[in-house]
Coordinates of C-alpha atoms in Angstrom, one line a residue:
M1 CA 0.0 0.0 0.0
S2 CA 1.4 3.3 -1.0
S3 CA -0.2 5.4 1.7
T4 CA 1.9 6.9 4.5
Q5 CA 1.1 8.4 7.9
S6 CA 0.8 11.8 6.2
N7 CA -1.4 10.3 3.5
P8 CA -3.8 7.8 5.1
P9 CA -5.8 5.5 2.9
T10 CA -9.2 6.7 1.8
P11 CA -12.2 4.8 0.3
I12 CA -12.5 4.5 -3.4
Y13 CA -16.2 4.7 -3.2
I14 CA -19.1 4.9 -0.8
L15 CA -22.4 3.0 -1.3
R16 CA -25.3 4.8 0.2
G17 CA -28.5 2.8 0.1
H18 CA -29.3 1.3 3.5
A19 CA -31.3 3.1 6.1
A20 CA -30.1 0.9 9.0
A21 CA -26.9 -0.6 10.2
I22 CA -25.0 -3.0 7.9
H23 CA -24.8 -6.4 9.4
A24 CA -23.5 -8.6 6.6
L25 CA -21.5 -8.3 3.4
Q26 CA -20.1 -10.6 0.7
I27 CA -18.5 -10.1 -2.7
F28 CA -19.3 -12.8 -5.3
N29 CA -19.6 -13.5 -9.0
Q30 CA -15.9 -13.0 -9.8
N31 CA -15.9 -9.8 -7.7
L32 CA -18.6 -8.2 -9.9
R33 CA -21.4 -8.3 -7.3
L34 CA -21.7 -7.3 -3.7
V35 CA -24.6 -8.4 -1.4
S36 CA -25.4 -6.5 1.8
G37 CA -27.9 -7.1 4.6
D38 CA -29.0 -4.6 7.2
A39 CA -30.7 -4.3 10.6
D40 CA -34.1 -3.9 9.1
G41 CA -34.0 -7.1 7.1
W42 CA -33.2 -5.5 3.7
I43 CA -31.0 -7.2 1.2
V44 CA -29.3 -5.2 -1.6
V45 CA -27.3 -6.8 -4.5
W46 CA -24.9 -4.2 -6.0
D47 CA -23.2 -4.1 -9.3
L48 CA -19.6 -3.2 -8.5
I49 CA -18.9 -1.9 -12.0
F50 CA -21.5 0.8 -12.0
K51 CA -22.0 1.0 -8.2
R52 CA -25.7 0.6 -8.6
P53 CA -28.3 -1.8 -7.1
V54 CA -29.2 -4.9 -9.1
A55 CA -31.9 -6.2 -6.8
V56 CA -33.4 -4.8 -3.5
W57 CA -35.9 -6.6 -1.3
K58 CA -36.9 -7.1 2.3
A59 CA -35.9 -10.7 3.1
H60 CA -36.7 -10.7 6.8
E61 CA -38.9 -9.1 9.4
G62 CA -35.9 -8.9 11.7
A63 CA -32.2 -7.9 11.4
V64 CA -30.1 -9.8 8.9
L65 CA -27.4 -11.9 10.7
E66 CA -25.6 -13.2 7.6
V67 CA -25.9 -13.2 3.8
K68 CA -24.0 -15.2 1.2
G69 CA -24.1 -14.9 -2.6
F70 CA -23.2 -17.4 -5.3
V71 CA -23.6 -17.8 -9.0
L72 CA -24.6 -21.0 -10.8
G73 CA -24.8 -22.2 -14.4
G74 CA -21.8 -20.2 -15.6
G75 CA -23.2 -17.0 -14.2
R76 CA -26.7 -17.3 -15.5
L77 CA -28.3 -17.6 -12.0
S78 CA -27.6 -15.9 -8.7
E79 CA -28.4 -17.7 -5.4
I80 CA -28.6 -15.7 -2.2
Y81 CA -28.7 -17.2 1.3
T82 CA -30.0 -15.0 4.1
H83 CA -30.3 -15.6 7.8
G84 CA -32.5 -13.3 9.9
R85 CA -33.4 -12.5 13.5
D86 CA -37.0 -13.6 12.6
H87 CA -35.7 -17.2 13.0
K88 CA -35.7 -17.8 9.2
L89 CA -33.0 -19.0 6.9
R90 CA -34.0 -18.3 3.3
V91 CA -32.6 -19.1 -0.1
W92 CA -33.4 -16.8 -3.1
R93 CA -32.7 -17.1 -6.8
F94 CA -32.9 -14.8 -9.8
R95 CA -31.6 -15.1 -13.4
V96 CA -29.5 -12.6 -15.3
Q97 CA -32.5 -11.7 -17.5
D98 CA -34.5 -11.0 -14.3
E99 CA -32.2 -8.2 -13.2
D100 CA -34.0 -5.7 -15.5
I101 CA -37.4 -6.1 -13.7
L102 CA -36.3 -6.7 -10.1
Q103 CA -37.1 -4.0 -7.6
K104 CA -34.3 -1.4 -7.3
T105 CA -35.7 1.2 -4.9
L106 CA -33.2 1.4 -2.1
P107 CA -34.3 1.4 1.6
V108 CA -33.0 4.9 2.2
D109 CA -35.1 6.2 -0.7
G110 CA -38.4 4.6 0.4
S111 CA -40.7 6.7 2.5
D112 CA -43.0 3.9 3.7
Q113 CA -41.2 0.6 3.1
P114 CA -43.5 -2.4 3.0
T115 CA -43.1 -5.5 5.1
A116 CA -41.6 -8.6 3.5
S117 CA -45.0 -10.2 3.0
A118 CA -46.6 -7.1 1.6
Q119 CA -43.6 -6.5 -0.7
S120 CA -43.9 -9.9 -2.2
Q121 CA -47.3 -8.9 -3.5
T122 CA -46.5 -5.4 -4.7
Q123 CA -42.9 -5.5 -6.0
I124 CA -40.9 -7.9 -8.0
Q125 CA -38.3 -9.7 -5.9
P126 CA -36.2 -12.8 -6.3
W127 CA -37.8 -16.2 -6.2
L128 CA -37.9 -17.7 -2.7
V129 CA -36.6 -21.2 -3.0
H130 CA -36.4 -22.3 0.7
S131 CA -37.5 -20.8 4.0
L132 CA -36.4 -22.8 7.1
P133 CA -37.2 -22.2 10.7
V134 CA -33.9 -21.9 12.6
N135 CA -32.6 -20.5 15.8
A136 CA -31.5 -16.8 15.8
L137 CA -31.5 -16.0 19.5
N138 CA -27.7 -16.4 19.8
F139 CA -26.8 -13.8 17.1
C140 CA -24.8 -16.7 15.6
A141 CA -24.9 -16.7 11.8
F142 CA -25.1 -19.8 9.7
S143 CA -22.2 -21.4 7.9
L144 CA -22.4 -23.6 4.8
I145 CA -20.5 -25.9 2.5
F146 CA -21.6 -27.2 -0.9
L147 CA -21.7 -30.9 -1.6
A148 CA -20.1 -32.3 -4.8
P149 CA -22.5 -33.6 -7.4
D150 CA -21.7 -37.3 -6.5
E151 CA -22.5 -36.5 -2.8
K152 CA -26.1 -35.3 -3.3
T153 CA -28.4 -37.0 -0.9
Q154 CA -31.4 -37.3 -3.2
Q155 CA -31.8 -38.6 -6.7
S156 CA -34.2 -35.8 -7.4
E157 CA -34.8 -34.6 -10.9
E158 CA -36.6 -31.4 -9.8
R159 CA -35.5 -28.2 -11.3
S160 CA -36.0 -24.6 -10.3
I161 CA -38.8 -22.7 -12.0
E162 CA -38.0 -21.9 -15.6
S163 CA -34.4 -23.1 -15.2
D164 CA -32.4 -26.2 -16.1
I165 CA -30.1 -25.6 -13.1
P166 CA -30.8 -28.2 -10.3
P167 CA -31.3 -27.2 -6.7
S168 CA -28.0 -26.7 -4.8
S169 CA -27.0 -29.5 -2.4
V170 CA -25.8 -27.8 0.8
L171 CA -24.9 -28.5 4.4
F172 CA -25.3 -25.6 6.9
A173 CA -24.7 -25.2 10.6
V174 CA -26.8 -23.1 13.0
P175 CA -27.3 -23.1 16.8
N176 CA -29.7 -25.6 18.2
A177 CA -33.1 -24.2 19.2
L178 CA -33.4 -25.9 22.6
D179 CA -29.8 -26.2 23.7
S180 CA -28.2 -22.8 23.0
G181 CA -24.7 -24.3 23.3
A182 CA -25.3 -27.1 20.7
V183 CA -25.0 -26.9 16.9
D184 CA -27.5 -28.3 14.4
L185 CA -26.6 -29.4 10.9
F186 CA -29.3 -29.1 8.2
H187 CA -29.4 -30.2 4.6
L188 CA -30.8 -28.5 1.5
P189 CA -32.8 -29.1 -0.7
S190 CA -34.3 -31.7 1.7
E191 CA -34.8 -29.0 4.4
R192 CA -34.0 -31.6 7.1
R193 CA -31.9 -31.5 10.2
I194 CA -29.5 -34.4 9.9
C195 CA -27.6 -34.2 13.2
T196 CA -26.8 -32.2 16.3
I197 CA -23.4 -31.6 18.0
P198 CA -24.4 -31.7 21.7
T199 CA -22.9 -29.7 24.5
D200 CA -20.5 -31.2 27.0
P201 CA -22.1 -31.0 30.5
A202 CA -18.7 -30.8 32.0
V203 CA -17.9 -27.6 30.1
Q204 CA -20.2 -24.6 30.7
T205 CA -19.7 -22.5 27.6
G206 CA -22.9 -20.5 27.4
M207 CA -24.4 -19.9 23.9
V208 CA -22.8 -20.6 20.6
M209 CA -21.7 -17.3 19.2
A210 CA -20.1 -18.4 15.9
A211 CA -19.7 -21.6 13.9
Q212 CA -17.9 -22.6 10.7
L213 CA -18.1 -25.8 8.7
S214 CA -14.8 -27.0 7.3
R215 CA -13.8 -29.7 4.8
T216 CA -10.4 -30.1 3.4
N217 CA -10.3 -30.8 -0.4
G218 CA -10.7 -34.5 -1.0
S219 CA -11.2 -35.3 2.6
K220 CA -14.1 -37.6 3.7
D221 CA -14.2 -36.0 7.2
L222 CA -16.2 -33.0 8.4
H223 CA -15.0 -30.4 10.9
V224 CA -17.0 -27.8 12.8
A225 CA -15.3 -24.9 14.5
A226 CA -17.4 -23.2 17.2
A227 CA -16.9 -20.3 19.5
F228 CA -18.9 -19.5 22.7
E229 CA -20.3 -16.9 25.0
D230 CA -17.7 -17.5 27.7
G231 CA -14.7 -17.2 25.4
H232 CA -14.3 -20.9 24.6
V233 CA -13.2 -22.0 21.1
M234 CA -13.6 -25.6 20.0
V235 CA -13.2 -27.9 17.0
F236 CA -15.3 -31.0 16.5
G237 CA -14.7 -33.7 13.8
C238 CA -16.8 -36.5 12.4
R239 CA -15.0 -39.2 10.5
G240 CA -16.0 -40.5 7.1
V241 CA -19.0 -38.3 6.6
F242 CA -18.5 -38.3 2.8
N243 CA -17.4 -41.9 2.6
N244 CA -20.7 -43.7 3.5
S245 CA -23.1 -45.6 1.4
K246 CA -26.0 -44.2 3.4
P247 CA -27.4 -40.8 2.2
L248 CA -26.6 -37.9 4.6
V249 CA -30.4 -37.5 5.3
D250 CA -30.8 -41.2 6.3
T251 CA -32.3 -41.2 9.8
S252 CA -30.5 -44.5 10.6
R253 CA -27.1 -42.9 9.9
S254 CA -24.7 -42.7 12.9
W255 CA -23.0 -39.4 13.6
K256 CA -20.0 -39.7 16.0
W257 CA -18.5 -36.3 16.8
E258 CA -15.1 -36.0 18.5
R259 CA -13.9 -32.9 20.2
L260 CA -10.4 -32.3 18.7
Y261 CA -9.5 -29.0 20.2
I262 CA -10.6 -26.8 23.1
S263 CA -9.2 -23.5 24.4
I264 CA -10.4 -20.4 26.1
P265 CA -8.3 -17.5 24.7
H266 CA -11.0 -14.9 25.3
S267 CA -12.4 -13.4 28.5
Q268 CA -15.5 -12.0 26.7
P269 CA -18.0 -13.5 24.2
V270 CA -16.4 -14.5 20.9
L271 CA -17.9 -12.3 18.1
S272 CA -16.6 -14.0 15.0
I273 CA -14.4 -16.7 13.5
D274 CA -13.2 -17.4 10.0
L275 CA -11.2 -20.2 8.3
S276 CA -8.0 -20.0 6.4
P277 CA -8.3 -21.0 2.7
S278 CA -6.1 -24.1 3.5
R279 CA -8.6 -25.1 6.2
E280 CA -5.6 -25.8 8.4
Y281 CA -6.3 -23.0 11.0
F282 CA -8.8 -20.3 11.8
F283 CA -9.0 -17.0 13.6
S284 CA -11.3 -15.7 16.3
S285 CA -12.1 -12.2 17.5
S286 CA -14.0 -11.2 20.7
A287 CA -15.6 -8.4 22.7
D288 CA -12.2 -8.2 24.4
A289 CA -9.1 -7.0 22.6
V290 CA -7.6 -10.5 21.8
L291 CA -7.2 -12.0 18.4
A292 CA -6.3 -15.7 18.4
K293 CA -5.2 -18.2 15.8
H294 CA -6.3 -21.8 16.2
P295 CA -5.4 -25.2 14.6
I296 CA -7.9 -27.5 12.9
P297 CA -6.5 -30.9 14.0
Q298 CA -7.0 -34.0 11.9
I299 CA -9.1 -36.7 13.2
G300 CA -7.0 -39.4 14.8
V301 CA -4.3 -37.2 16.2
S302 CA -3.6 -38.5 19.7
S303 CA -2.5 -35.3 21.5
M304 CA -5.2 -32.6 21.8
R305 CA -4.0 -29.0 22.1
D306 CA -5.5 -26.7 24.7
T307 CA -3.9 -23.4 23.7
P308 CA -4.1 -21.3 20.5
S309 CA -1.3 -21.4 17.9
K310 CA -0.9 -17.7 18.5
S311 CA -2.7 -15.0 20.4
V312 CA -2.2 -11.2 20.4
N313 CA -3.7 -8.4 22.5
T314 CA -4.5 -5.7 20.1
K315 CA -5.6 -3.2 22.8
H316 CA -8.8 -2.6 20.7
S317 CA -11.8 -4.2 22.1
G318 CA -15.0 -5.1 20.1
Q319 CA -13.6 -6.4 16.8
Q320 CA -16.2 -8.5 14.9
G321 CA -17.0 -9.6 11.4
L322 CA -13.5 -11.2 11.0
R323 CA -12.8 -12.3 7.4
V324 CA -9.7 -14.0 5.9
R325 CA -8.8 -13.1 2.3
S326 CA -8.8 -15.9 -0.3
D327 CA -5.0 -15.9 -0.7
G328 CA -4.6 -16.5 3.1
K329 CA -2.2 -13.6 3.5
I330 CA -4.3 -11.0 5.4
F331 CA -7.5 -10.8 7.5
A332 CA -9.6 -7.9 8.6
T333 CA -12.0 -7.0 11.4
A334 CA -14.8 -4.5 11.8
G335 CA -14.4 -2.4 15.0
W336 CA -16.9 -1.0 17.3
D337 CA -14.6 2.1 17.3
S338 CA -15.6 2.7 13.6
R339 CA -12.2 1.4 12.4
V340 CA -11.4 -1.5 10.1
R341 CA -8.1 -3.2 10.9
V342 CA -6.1 -5.3 8.6
Y343 CA -3.7 -7.9 10.0
S344 CA -1.1 -10.4 8.6
C345 CA -2.2 -14.0 8.8
K346 CA 1.4 -15.1 9.4
T347 CA 2.5 -12.7 12.1
M348 CA -0.9 -11.3 13.2
K349 CA 0.7 -7.9 13.2
E350 CA -1.5 -4.9 12.4
L351 CA -0.8 -3.7 8.9
A352 CA -3.4 -1.0 8.3
V353 CA -6.2 0.9 9.9
L354 CA -9.0 2.1 7.7
K355 CA -10.9 5.1 9.1
W356 CA -13.8 6.8 7.4
H357 CA -17.0 5.8 9.1
K358 CA -18.2 7.9 12.1
E359 CA -20.0 5.1 13.8
G360 CA -19.2 1.5 14.7
C361 CA -18.4 -1.0 11.9
Y362 CA -20.1 -4.4 12.0
A363 CA -19.1 -6.3 8.8
V364 CA -16.2 -6.5 6.4
A365 CA -15.6 -8.6 3.2
F366 CA -12.8 -9.2 0.7
A367 CA -12.8 -9.7 -3.0
D368 CA -11.3 -12.9 -4.2
V369 CA -7.7 -12.3 -5.1
P370 CA -6.9 -14.1 -8.4
S371 CA -4.0 -16.6 -8.4
T372 CA -2.6 -14.7 -11.4
T373 CA -2.9 -11.1 -12.3
A374 CA -2.1 -11.6 -15.9
L375 CA -4.6 -9.8 -18.1
D376 CA -5.3 -9.8 -21.8
A377 CA -2.8 -7.9 -23.9
E378 CA -5.3 -5.2 -24.5
T379 CA -5.8 -4.5 -20.8
S380 CA -2.0 -4.7 -20.1
N381 CA -1.4 -2.0 -22.7
T382 CA -1.3 1.3 -20.8
G383 CA -2.9 3.0 -23.7
T384 CA -6.2 1.1 -23.3
K385 CA -7.3 2.3 -19.9
E386 CA -10.9 2.9 -19.1
P387 CA -12.2 6.2 -20.5
E388 CA -12.2 8.8 -17.7
E389 CA -15.0 11.0 -16.7
G390 CA -15.3 13.9 -19.2
E391 CA -14.0 12.0 -22.2
K392 CA -16.5 12.3 -25.0
I393 CA -18.4 9.6 -26.7
D394 CA -18.9 10.8 -30.2
D395 CA -22.7 11.1 -30.7
G396 CA -22.2 11.2 -34.5
E397 CA -20.7 7.8 -34.4
S398 CA -23.1 6.3 -31.9
E399 CA -24.2 3.7 -34.4
K400 CA -20.7 2.3 -34.5
G401 CA -20.4 2.5 -30.7
L402 CA -17.0 4.0 -30.8
I403 CA -15.2 6.2 -28.2
Q404 CA -12.8 8.7 -29.5
R405 CA -9.5 9.4 -27.7
G406 CA -6.8 11.0 -29.7
E407 CA -6.3 8.9 -32.8
K408 CA -7.6 5.7 -31.3
E409 CA -11.1 4.2 -31.3
Y410 CA -12.6 1.8 -28.8
S411 CA -15.8 -0.1 -29.1
L412 CA -18.3 0.2 -26.2
A413 CA -18.0 -3.6 -25.7
Q414 CA -14.3 -3.2 -25.4
V415 CA -14.6 -0.5 -22.8
Q416 CA -17.2 -2.5 -20.9
R417 CA -14.8 -5.5 -20.9
Q418 CA -12.0 -3.3 -19.6
R419 CA -14.2 -1.9 -16.8
S420 CA -15.2 -5.5 -15.8
L421 CA -11.6 -6.7 -15.8
K422 CA -10.6 -3.7 -13.7
V423 CA -13.2 -4.4 -11.1
Q424 CA -12.5 -8.2 -11.1
N425 CA -8.8 -7.6 -10.4
T426 CA -9.2 -4.9 -7.7
H427 CA -8.2 -6.1 -4.3
W428 CA -11.4 -4.8 -2.7
I429 CA -12.1 -4.7 1.0
V430 CA -15.6 -3.5 1.9
A431 CA -16.8 -2.3 5.3
G432 CA -20.3 -1.9 6.6
S433 CA -21.2 0.5 9.4
K434 CA -24.0 1.4 11.8
D435 CA -24.4 4.5 9.7
G436 CA -25.9 2.4 6.9
K437 CA -23.0 3.2 4.5
I438 CA -20.6 0.8 2.8
S439 CA -17.1 1.9 2.1
L440 CA -15.0 0.3 -0.7
W441 CA -11.2 0.3 -0.3
D442 CA -8.4 -1.0 -2.6
I443 CA -5.4 -2.1 -0.5
Y444 CA -2.7 -4.8 -0.6

């Protein structure tokens, strides 16, 4: 990062659309889309090229705890997972051709915004595929993993409405409704609970505050990292989950969970955890000032650790929304003191402090960093940059769709492609605040 103490980093752009605190963010679709969720239950899908909303709808009657976005069918279909304080986990879908007709009135622009049920009758919103009753008392957001095609639990031929893309096969974890310290695993599209990781009566942990499902590539085992109200952090493992002839939703299937790791690095409730891309370790942040790095032990390892791999006292309490970037080099937290802090995954040293918001920050998200930054020859040519504001599109040549700059001509399709590539290769970090604004930064 080129900034210095005399020239602190500043946001590239500010998205103003929510009228309530931002609780969840995620960048998806090759970094071309951002999905955000707020304290009033509203979801906004943003186009990061033009910084405009693609779809706006009220997904929940309570605050949004988490939102995840994915694209299917080679980008033809967007699938959005939302978890709300109304005790609902919902899955929404919309096609690329639907984007022109979906509601785009932002919450901040609406005078009398309708409820979710009323909106479904008066405004065009994405298709609601699933709506499951789940626990949301803990403030613990869901975590999910997709199953490979050969691991789907049903030989179902159903298809989504007007689409040849089959329903996604997903496992997700949420807190148990009766035992607030236990974790439930559900399956989609069957909408069935398949097992529960019970609490240990000998360890009083309080409520589950964060959970993450983990599976190493090619492994048949499933891990669940969980963090608790009293500061405990644990890892559970179940052997051979994906190496069994019985379907995952088979009620006769036996689930034997082992506790592989337990530590208590925090003195206050844990606010967030996130896994490294390698699935070998994860980080936790808390209402206290401690950040901790934890191992994800393999099942069958005889010695069980009871201390974190590394722990640092940042002297900044209330860091939440922790996210690790896809290259595993840095992670970031959203601070109650309105600052976003960026840390090294290797040393856990603070690398940058991003200050723009005037109120507390609750969520951060990273763009996926490509493994290679090689671009097409036309984008690597310094003479083919995106036209800047004020450069003229020749109206007389509008039929040809050409932009004039000096002696060179560029088609509008070429310009659009260059804009898209520029956004896709930007190392975005986005932050959401209590003020309802989303800041976009380009660092590291």
